[in-house]
Short mmCIF file of C-alpha atoms in Angstrom, two decimals:
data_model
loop_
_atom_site.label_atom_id
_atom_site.label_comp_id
_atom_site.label_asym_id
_atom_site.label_seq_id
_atom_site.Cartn_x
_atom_site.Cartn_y
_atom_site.Cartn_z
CA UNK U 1 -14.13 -28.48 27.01
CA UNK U 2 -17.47 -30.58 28.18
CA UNK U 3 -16.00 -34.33 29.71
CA UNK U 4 -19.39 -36.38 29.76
CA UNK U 5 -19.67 -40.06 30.37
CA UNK U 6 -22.45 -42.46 31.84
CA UNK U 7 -22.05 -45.69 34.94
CA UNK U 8 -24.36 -47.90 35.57
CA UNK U 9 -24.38 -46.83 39.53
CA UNK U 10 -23.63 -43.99 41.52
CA UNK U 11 -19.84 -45.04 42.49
CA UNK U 12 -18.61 -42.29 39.91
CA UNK U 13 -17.86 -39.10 41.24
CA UNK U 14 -18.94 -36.01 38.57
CA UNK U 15 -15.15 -35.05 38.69
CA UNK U 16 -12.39 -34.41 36.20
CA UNK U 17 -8.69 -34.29 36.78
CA UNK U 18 -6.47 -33.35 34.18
CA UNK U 19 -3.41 -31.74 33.04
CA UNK U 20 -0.36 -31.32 30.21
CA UNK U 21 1.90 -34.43 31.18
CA UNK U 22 0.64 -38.11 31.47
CA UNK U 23 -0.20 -39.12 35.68
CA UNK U 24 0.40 -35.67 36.92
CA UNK U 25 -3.42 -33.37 37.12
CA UNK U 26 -2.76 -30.31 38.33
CA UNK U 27 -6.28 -29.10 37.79
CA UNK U 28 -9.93 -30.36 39.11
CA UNK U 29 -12.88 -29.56 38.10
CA UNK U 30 -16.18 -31.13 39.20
CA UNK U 31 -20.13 -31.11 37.48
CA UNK U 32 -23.19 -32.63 37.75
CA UNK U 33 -24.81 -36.08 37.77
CA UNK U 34 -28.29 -36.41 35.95
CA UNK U 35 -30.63 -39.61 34.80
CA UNK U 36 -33.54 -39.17 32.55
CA UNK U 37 -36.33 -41.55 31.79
CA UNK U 38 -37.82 -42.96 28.33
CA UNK U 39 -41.01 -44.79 28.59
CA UNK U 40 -39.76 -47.86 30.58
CA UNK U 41 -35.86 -47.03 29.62
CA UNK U 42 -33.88 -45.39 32.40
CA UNK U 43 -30.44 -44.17 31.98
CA UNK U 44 -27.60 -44.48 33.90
CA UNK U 45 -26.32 -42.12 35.77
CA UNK U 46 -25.07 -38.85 33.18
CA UNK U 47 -21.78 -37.35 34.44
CA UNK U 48 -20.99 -33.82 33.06
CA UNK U 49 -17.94 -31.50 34.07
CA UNK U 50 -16.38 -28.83 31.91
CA UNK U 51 -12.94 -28.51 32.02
CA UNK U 52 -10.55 -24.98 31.81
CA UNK U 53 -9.88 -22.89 30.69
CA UNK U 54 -7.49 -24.66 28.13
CA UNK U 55 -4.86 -23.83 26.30
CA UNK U 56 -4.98 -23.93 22.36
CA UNK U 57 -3.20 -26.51 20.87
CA UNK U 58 -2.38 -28.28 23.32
CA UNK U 59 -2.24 -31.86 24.47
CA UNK U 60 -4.06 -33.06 27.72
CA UNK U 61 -4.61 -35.45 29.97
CA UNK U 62 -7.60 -36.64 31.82
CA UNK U 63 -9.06 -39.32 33.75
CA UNK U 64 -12.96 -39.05 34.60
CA UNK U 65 -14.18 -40.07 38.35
CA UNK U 66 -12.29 -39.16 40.59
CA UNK U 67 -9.43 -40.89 42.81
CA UNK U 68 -11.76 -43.85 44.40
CA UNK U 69 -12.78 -44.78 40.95
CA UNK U 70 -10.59 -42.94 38.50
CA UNK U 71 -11.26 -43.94 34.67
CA UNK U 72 -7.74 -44.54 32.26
CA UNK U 73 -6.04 -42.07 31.51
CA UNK U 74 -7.69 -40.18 28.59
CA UNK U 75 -5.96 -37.58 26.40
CA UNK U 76 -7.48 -34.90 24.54
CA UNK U 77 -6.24 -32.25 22.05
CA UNK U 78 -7.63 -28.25 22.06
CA UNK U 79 -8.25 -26.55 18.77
CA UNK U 80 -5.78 -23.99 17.39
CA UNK U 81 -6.52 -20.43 18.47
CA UNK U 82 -5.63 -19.39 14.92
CA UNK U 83 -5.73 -20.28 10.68
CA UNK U 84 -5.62 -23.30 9.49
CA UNK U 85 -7.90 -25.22 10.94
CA UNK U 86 -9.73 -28.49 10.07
CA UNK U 87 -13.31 -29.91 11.30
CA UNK U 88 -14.25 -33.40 10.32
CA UNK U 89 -18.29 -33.59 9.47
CA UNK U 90 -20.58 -36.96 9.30
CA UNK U 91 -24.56 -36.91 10.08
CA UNK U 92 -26.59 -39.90 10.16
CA UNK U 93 -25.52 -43.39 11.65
CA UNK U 94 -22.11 -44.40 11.43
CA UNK U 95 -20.73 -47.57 9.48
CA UNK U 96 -17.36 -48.31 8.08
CA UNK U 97 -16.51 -47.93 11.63
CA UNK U 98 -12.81 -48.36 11.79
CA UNK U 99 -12.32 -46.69 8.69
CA UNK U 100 -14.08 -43.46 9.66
CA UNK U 101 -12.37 -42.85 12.80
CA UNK U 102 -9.05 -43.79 10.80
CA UNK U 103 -9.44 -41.26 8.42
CA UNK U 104 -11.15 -38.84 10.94
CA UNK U 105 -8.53 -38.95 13.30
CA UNK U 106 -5.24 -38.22 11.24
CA UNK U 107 -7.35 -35.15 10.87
CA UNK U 108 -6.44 -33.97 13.88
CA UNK U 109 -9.69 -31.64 13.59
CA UNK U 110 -12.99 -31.79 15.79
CA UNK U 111 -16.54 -33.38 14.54
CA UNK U 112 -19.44 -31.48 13.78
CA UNK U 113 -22.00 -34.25 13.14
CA UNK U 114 -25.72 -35.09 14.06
CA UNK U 115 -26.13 -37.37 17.33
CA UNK U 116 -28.16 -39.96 16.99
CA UNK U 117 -28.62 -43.80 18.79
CA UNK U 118 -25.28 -45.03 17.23
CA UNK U 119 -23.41 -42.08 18.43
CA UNK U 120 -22.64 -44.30 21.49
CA UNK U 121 -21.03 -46.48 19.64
CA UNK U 122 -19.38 -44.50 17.76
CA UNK U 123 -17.72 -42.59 20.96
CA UNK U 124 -16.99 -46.05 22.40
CA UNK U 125 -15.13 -47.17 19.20
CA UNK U 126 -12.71 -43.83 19.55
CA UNK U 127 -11.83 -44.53 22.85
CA UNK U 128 -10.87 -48.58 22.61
CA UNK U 129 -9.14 -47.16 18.59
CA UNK U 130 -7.15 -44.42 19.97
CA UNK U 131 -7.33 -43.06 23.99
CA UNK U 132 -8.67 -39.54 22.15
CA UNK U 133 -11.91 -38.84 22.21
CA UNK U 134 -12.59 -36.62 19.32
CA UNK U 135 -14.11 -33.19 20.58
CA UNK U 136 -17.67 -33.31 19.09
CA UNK U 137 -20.41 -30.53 18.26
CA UNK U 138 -23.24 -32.32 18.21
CA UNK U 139 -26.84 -31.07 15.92
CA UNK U 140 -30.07 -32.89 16.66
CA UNK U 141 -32.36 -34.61 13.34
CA UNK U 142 -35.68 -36.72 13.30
CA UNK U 143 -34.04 -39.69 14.96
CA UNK U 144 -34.17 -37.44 18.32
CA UNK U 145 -37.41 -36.62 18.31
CA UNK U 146 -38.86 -39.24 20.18
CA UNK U 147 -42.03 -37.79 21.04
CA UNK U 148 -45.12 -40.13 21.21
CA UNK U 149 -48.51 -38.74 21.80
CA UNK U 150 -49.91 -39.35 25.33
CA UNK U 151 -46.78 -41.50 26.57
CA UNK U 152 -43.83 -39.39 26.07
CA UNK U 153 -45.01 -35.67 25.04
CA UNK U 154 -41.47 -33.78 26.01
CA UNK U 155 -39.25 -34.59 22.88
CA UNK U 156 -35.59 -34.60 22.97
CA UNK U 157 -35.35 -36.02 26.14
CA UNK U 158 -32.37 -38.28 25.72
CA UNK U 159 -30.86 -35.78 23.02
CA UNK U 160 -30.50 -33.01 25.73
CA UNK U 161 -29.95 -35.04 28.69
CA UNK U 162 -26.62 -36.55 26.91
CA UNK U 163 -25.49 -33.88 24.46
CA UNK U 164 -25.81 -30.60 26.35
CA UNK U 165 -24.11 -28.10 23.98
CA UNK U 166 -22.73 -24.40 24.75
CA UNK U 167 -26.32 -22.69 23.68
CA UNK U 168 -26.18 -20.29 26.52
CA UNK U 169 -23.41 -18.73 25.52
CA UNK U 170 -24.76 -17.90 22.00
CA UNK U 171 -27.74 -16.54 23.88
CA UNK U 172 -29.93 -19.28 22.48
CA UNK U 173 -32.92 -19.98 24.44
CA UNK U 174 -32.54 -23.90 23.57
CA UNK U 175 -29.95 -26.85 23.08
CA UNK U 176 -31.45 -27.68 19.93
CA UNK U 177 -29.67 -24.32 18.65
CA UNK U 178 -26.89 -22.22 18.86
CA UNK U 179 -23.73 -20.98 17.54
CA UNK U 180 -19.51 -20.88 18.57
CA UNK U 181 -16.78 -19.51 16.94
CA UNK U 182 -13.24 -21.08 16.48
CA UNK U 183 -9.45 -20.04 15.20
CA UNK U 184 -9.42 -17.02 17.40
CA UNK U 185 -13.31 -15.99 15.87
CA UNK U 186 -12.26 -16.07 12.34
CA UNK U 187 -14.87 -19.25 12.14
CA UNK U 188 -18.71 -18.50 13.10
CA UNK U 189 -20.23 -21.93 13.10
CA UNK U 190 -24.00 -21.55 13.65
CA UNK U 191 -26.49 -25.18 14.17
CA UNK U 192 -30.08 -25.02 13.48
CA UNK U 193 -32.72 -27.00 14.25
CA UNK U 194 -34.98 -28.92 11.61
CA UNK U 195 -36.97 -30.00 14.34
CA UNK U 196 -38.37 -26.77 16.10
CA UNK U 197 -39.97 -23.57 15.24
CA UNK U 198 -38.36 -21.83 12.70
CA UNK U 199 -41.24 -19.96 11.32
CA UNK U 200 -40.79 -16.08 11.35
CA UNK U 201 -42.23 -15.58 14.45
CA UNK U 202 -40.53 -18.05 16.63
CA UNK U 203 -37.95 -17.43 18.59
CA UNK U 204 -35.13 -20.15 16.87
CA UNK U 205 -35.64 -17.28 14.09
CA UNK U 206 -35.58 -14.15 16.05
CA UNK U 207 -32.35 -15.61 17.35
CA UNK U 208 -30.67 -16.54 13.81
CA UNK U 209 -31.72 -13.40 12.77
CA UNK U 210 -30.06 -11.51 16.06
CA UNK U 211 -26.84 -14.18 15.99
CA UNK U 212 -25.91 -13.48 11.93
CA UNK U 213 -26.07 -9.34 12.70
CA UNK U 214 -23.56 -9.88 15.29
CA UNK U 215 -20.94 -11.81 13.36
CA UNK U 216 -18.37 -8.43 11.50
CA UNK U 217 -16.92 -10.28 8.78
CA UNK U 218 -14.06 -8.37 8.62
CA UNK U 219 -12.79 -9.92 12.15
CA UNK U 220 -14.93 -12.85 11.27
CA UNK U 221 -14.56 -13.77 7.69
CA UNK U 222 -15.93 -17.52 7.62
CA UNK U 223 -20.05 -18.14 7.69
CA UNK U 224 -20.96 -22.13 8.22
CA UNK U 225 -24.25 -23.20 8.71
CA UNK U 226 -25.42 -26.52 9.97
CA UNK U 227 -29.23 -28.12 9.08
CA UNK U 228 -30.22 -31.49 9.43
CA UNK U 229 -32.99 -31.46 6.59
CA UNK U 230 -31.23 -30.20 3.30
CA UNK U 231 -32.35 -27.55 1.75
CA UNK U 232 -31.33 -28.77 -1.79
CA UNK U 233 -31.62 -32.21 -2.62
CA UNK U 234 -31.88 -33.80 -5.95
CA UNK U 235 -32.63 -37.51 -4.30
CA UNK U 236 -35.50 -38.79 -5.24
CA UNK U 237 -35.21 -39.55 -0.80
CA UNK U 238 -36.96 -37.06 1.37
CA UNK U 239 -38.31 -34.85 -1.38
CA UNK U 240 -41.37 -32.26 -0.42
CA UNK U 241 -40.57 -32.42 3.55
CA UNK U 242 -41.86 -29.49 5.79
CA UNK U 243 -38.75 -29.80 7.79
CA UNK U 244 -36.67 -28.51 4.17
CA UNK U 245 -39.16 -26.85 2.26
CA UNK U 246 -40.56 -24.68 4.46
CA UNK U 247 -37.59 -23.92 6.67
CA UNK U 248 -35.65 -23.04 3.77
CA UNK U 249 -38.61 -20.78 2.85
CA UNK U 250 -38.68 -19.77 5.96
CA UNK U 251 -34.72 -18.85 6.76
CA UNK U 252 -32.99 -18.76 3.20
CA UNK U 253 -32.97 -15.04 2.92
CA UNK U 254 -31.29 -14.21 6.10
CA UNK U 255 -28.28 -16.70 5.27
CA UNK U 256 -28.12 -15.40 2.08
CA UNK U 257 -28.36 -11.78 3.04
CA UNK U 258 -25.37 -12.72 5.90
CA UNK U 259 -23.80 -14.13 3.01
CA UNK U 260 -23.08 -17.27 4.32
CA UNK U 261 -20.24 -19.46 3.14
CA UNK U 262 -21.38 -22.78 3.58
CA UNK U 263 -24.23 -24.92 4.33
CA UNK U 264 -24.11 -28.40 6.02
CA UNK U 265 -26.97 -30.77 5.88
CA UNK U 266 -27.69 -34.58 6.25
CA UNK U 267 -31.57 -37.28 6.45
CA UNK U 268 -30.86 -37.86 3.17
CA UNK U 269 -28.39 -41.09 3.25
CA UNK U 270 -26.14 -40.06 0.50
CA UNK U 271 -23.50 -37.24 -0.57
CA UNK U 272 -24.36 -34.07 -2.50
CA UNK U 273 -22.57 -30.91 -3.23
CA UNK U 274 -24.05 -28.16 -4.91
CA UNK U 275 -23.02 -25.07 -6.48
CA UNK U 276 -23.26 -21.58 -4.87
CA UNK U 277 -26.90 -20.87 -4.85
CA UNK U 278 -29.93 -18.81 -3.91
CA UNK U 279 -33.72 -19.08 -4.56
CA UNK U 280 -33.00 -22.34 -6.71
CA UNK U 281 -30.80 -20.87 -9.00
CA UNK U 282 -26.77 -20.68 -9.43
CA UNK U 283 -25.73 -17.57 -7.31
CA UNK U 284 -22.17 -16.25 -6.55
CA UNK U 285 -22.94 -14.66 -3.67
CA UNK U 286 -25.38 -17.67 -1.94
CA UNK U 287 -23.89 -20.43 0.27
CA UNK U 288 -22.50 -23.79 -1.12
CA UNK U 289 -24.65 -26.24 0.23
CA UNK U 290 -23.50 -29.93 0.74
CA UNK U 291 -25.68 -32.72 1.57
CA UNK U 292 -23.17 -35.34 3.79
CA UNK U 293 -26.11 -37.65 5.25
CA UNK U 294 -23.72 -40.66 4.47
CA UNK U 295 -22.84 -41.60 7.51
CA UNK U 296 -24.04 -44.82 7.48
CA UNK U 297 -27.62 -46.20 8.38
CA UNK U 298 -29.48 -49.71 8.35
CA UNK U 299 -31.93 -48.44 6.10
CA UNK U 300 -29.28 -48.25 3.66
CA UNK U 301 -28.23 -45.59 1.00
CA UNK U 302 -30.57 -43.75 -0.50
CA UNK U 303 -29.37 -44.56 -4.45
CA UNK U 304 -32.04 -43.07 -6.54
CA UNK U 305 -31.09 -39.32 -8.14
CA UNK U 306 -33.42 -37.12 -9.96
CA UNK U 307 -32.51 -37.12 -13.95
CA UNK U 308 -31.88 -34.94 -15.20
CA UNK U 309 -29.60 -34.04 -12.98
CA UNK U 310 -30.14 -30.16 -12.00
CA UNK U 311 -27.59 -27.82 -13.36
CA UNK U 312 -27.14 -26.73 -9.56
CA UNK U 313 -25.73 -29.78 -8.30
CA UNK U 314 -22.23 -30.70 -8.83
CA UNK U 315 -21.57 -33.80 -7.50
CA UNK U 316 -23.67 -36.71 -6.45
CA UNK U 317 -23.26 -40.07 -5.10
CA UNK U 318 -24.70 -42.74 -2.53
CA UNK U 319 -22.01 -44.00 -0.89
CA UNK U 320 -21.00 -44.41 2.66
CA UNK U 321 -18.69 -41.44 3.75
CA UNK U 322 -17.47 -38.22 5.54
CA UNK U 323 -16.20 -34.97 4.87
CA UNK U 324 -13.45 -32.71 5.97
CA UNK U 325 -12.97 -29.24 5.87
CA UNK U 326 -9.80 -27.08 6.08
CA UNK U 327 -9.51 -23.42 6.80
CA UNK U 328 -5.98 -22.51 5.53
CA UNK U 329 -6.64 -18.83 6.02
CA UNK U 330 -9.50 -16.22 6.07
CA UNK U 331 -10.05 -16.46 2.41
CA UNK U 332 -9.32 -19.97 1.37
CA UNK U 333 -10.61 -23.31 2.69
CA UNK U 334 -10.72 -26.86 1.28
CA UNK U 335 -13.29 -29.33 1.25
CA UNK U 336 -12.98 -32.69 0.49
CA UNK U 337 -15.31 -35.96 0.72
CA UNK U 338 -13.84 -39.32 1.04
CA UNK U 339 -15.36 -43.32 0.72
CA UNK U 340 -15.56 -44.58 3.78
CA UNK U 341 -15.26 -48.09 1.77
CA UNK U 342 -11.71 -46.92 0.49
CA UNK U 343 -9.51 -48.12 2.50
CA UNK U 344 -7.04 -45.47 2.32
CA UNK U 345 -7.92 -41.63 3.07
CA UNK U 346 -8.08 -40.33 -0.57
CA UNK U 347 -11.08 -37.83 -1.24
CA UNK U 348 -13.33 -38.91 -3.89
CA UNK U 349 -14.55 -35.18 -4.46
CA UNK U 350 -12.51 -31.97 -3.68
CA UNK U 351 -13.02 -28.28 -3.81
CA UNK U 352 -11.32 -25.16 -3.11
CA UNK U 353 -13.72 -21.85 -2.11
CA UNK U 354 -13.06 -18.20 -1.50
CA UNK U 355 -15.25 -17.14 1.08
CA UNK U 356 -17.57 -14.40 0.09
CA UNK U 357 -16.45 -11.58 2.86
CA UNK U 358 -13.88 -11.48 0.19
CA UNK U 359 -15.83 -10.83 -2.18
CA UNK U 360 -16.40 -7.38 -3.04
CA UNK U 361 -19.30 -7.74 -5.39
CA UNK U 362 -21.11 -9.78 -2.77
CA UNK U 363 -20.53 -6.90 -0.05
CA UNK U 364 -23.67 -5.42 0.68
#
């Protein structure tokens, strides 16, 4: 597990001490300390250590610092190493603040989500709420760009100077891609970037292409995919962008010829699930893809659907919200969307899904 966190000075040590009963830490590990600059912005000082190896399931705590200025005590939960399983999923900027993290964290399940500026927030509001930081993968979109001609040419420079994520060990030549597997590698996860080459020559596709022949559905029956520019969208928001047209163009045949369960996408600031589909048409053996871009943004919800409404899409709606997902087993997995204006944690749309490594017309 990755412990980050950011002072305003130096007096932090990049050290974590930790272990399974509250005030004893049998175990240290120490990091590094980084800063980055923006223009005329300057971060504080970046603290990084990761922590283990851990066991599954397992409660922990932590303080961040070191023993001349230790942080509270922090506790954090590991994933199962088997079935079921449950991730929690937002993209976008968050809103319905205390909600969210109410109905995220009887979950009990790690984020995926995009990072943006409010993810700060958002991390600060889980600590004050509940001492348990949730354990977040983290997928870049256009808010992390932040590239301006002839001031600032590197982009990403505050997206992978806070959110470092585990690309090495997927092989991945860059943070702003990669993959991990969970529940004992019954659950390949893979995060793509809308932002970077993905044209058939570059090497986020040589890599996608390299990572999906790798994954043997038989030991690893679950495929999930993570975008930030949907593929699918029946919005009337974002229509005719490069960063879905062409990438789907681009990529859509090797996730449907992995036969990937799942796809996760978000920009456009409502909810959308479709049906299983390939090549714009209803497919058994294609992903599901599910637009969850609801997260919550000043700009507001994007509110205006395409009608008719394609025969592809199955439910639509632009409202403020998150999503979980539950693996119960290698075959069968839940997902559910819920209101983050409802005030109690009922989903508003709910599906169950075989995945298609158990499928034996969709074997190729």
């Amino acid at each position: 597990m990755r412990v980050s966190w950011i002072t305003k000075g130096s007096d932090s040590e990049a050290r974590v001490d930790y272990g399974v009963s509250s005030g004893v830490y049998g175990f240290t590990k120490t990091g590094t300390t980084s800063s980055y600059r923006y223009v005329t912005y300057e971060s504080g000082s970046i603290h990084d250590v990761v922590i283990g190896p851990l066991t599954p399931n397992t409660l922990y705590y932590y303080r961040c610092g070191g023993a001349s200025s230790p942080s509270a005590e922090l506790t954090l939960k590991t994933p199962p190493a088997a079935f079921p399983i449950k991730f929690a999923l937002a993209d976008d900027k968050i809103s319905h603040i205390k909600i969210k993290l109410r109905h995220i964290v009887t979950t009990g399940g790690p984020v995926l989500r995009r990072r943006d500026p409010a993810e700060v927030g958002f991390l600060r509001a889980s600590c004050r709420a509940t001492r348990k930081p949730a354990p977040v993968d983290g997928h870049q979109g256009n808010h992390e760009v932040e590239k301006i001609p002839l001031v600032h040419t590197t982009p990403f420079t505050a997206y992978n100077s806070r959110w470092p994520m585990p690309f090495q060990q997927s092989a991945s030549e860059s943070n702003l891609y990669y993959s991990f597997d969970a529940a004992a590698r019954g659950i390949h996860v893979v995060m793509l970037g809308s932002y970077t080459d993905f044209s058939h020559d570059s090497a986020q596709y040589k890599w996608l292409e390299a990572d999906l022949r790798k994954v043997n559905r038989t030991k690893t029956p679950w495929l999930v995919v993570v975008v930030h520019a949907p593929w699918y969208n029946s919005n009337t928001a974002h229509q005719g962008e490069p960063e879905s047209n062409d990438m789907k163009t681009a990529m859509e045949e090797l996730l449907y010829s992995a036969r990937v369960d799942v796809v996760f996408s978000g920009h456009v600031h409502a909810y959308e699930r479709f049906a299983r589909v390939y090549n714009d048409k209803a497919d058994k053996c294609g992903p599901i893809y599910i637009t969850i871009g609801d997260g919550g943004n000043r700009e507001g919800l994007a509110s205006e659907y395409i009608d008719p409404k394609p025969e592809i899409s199955i439910f639509r709606e632009a409202s403020f919200g998150h999503g979980q997902l539950e693996f119960l087993n290698g075959s069968h997995a839940q997902w559910t969307w819920h209101r983050n204006q409802d005030d109690v944690a009922i989903a508003s749309d709910s599906v169950w899904f075989t995945s298609l490594s158990f499928d034996p017309s969709c074997k190729l």
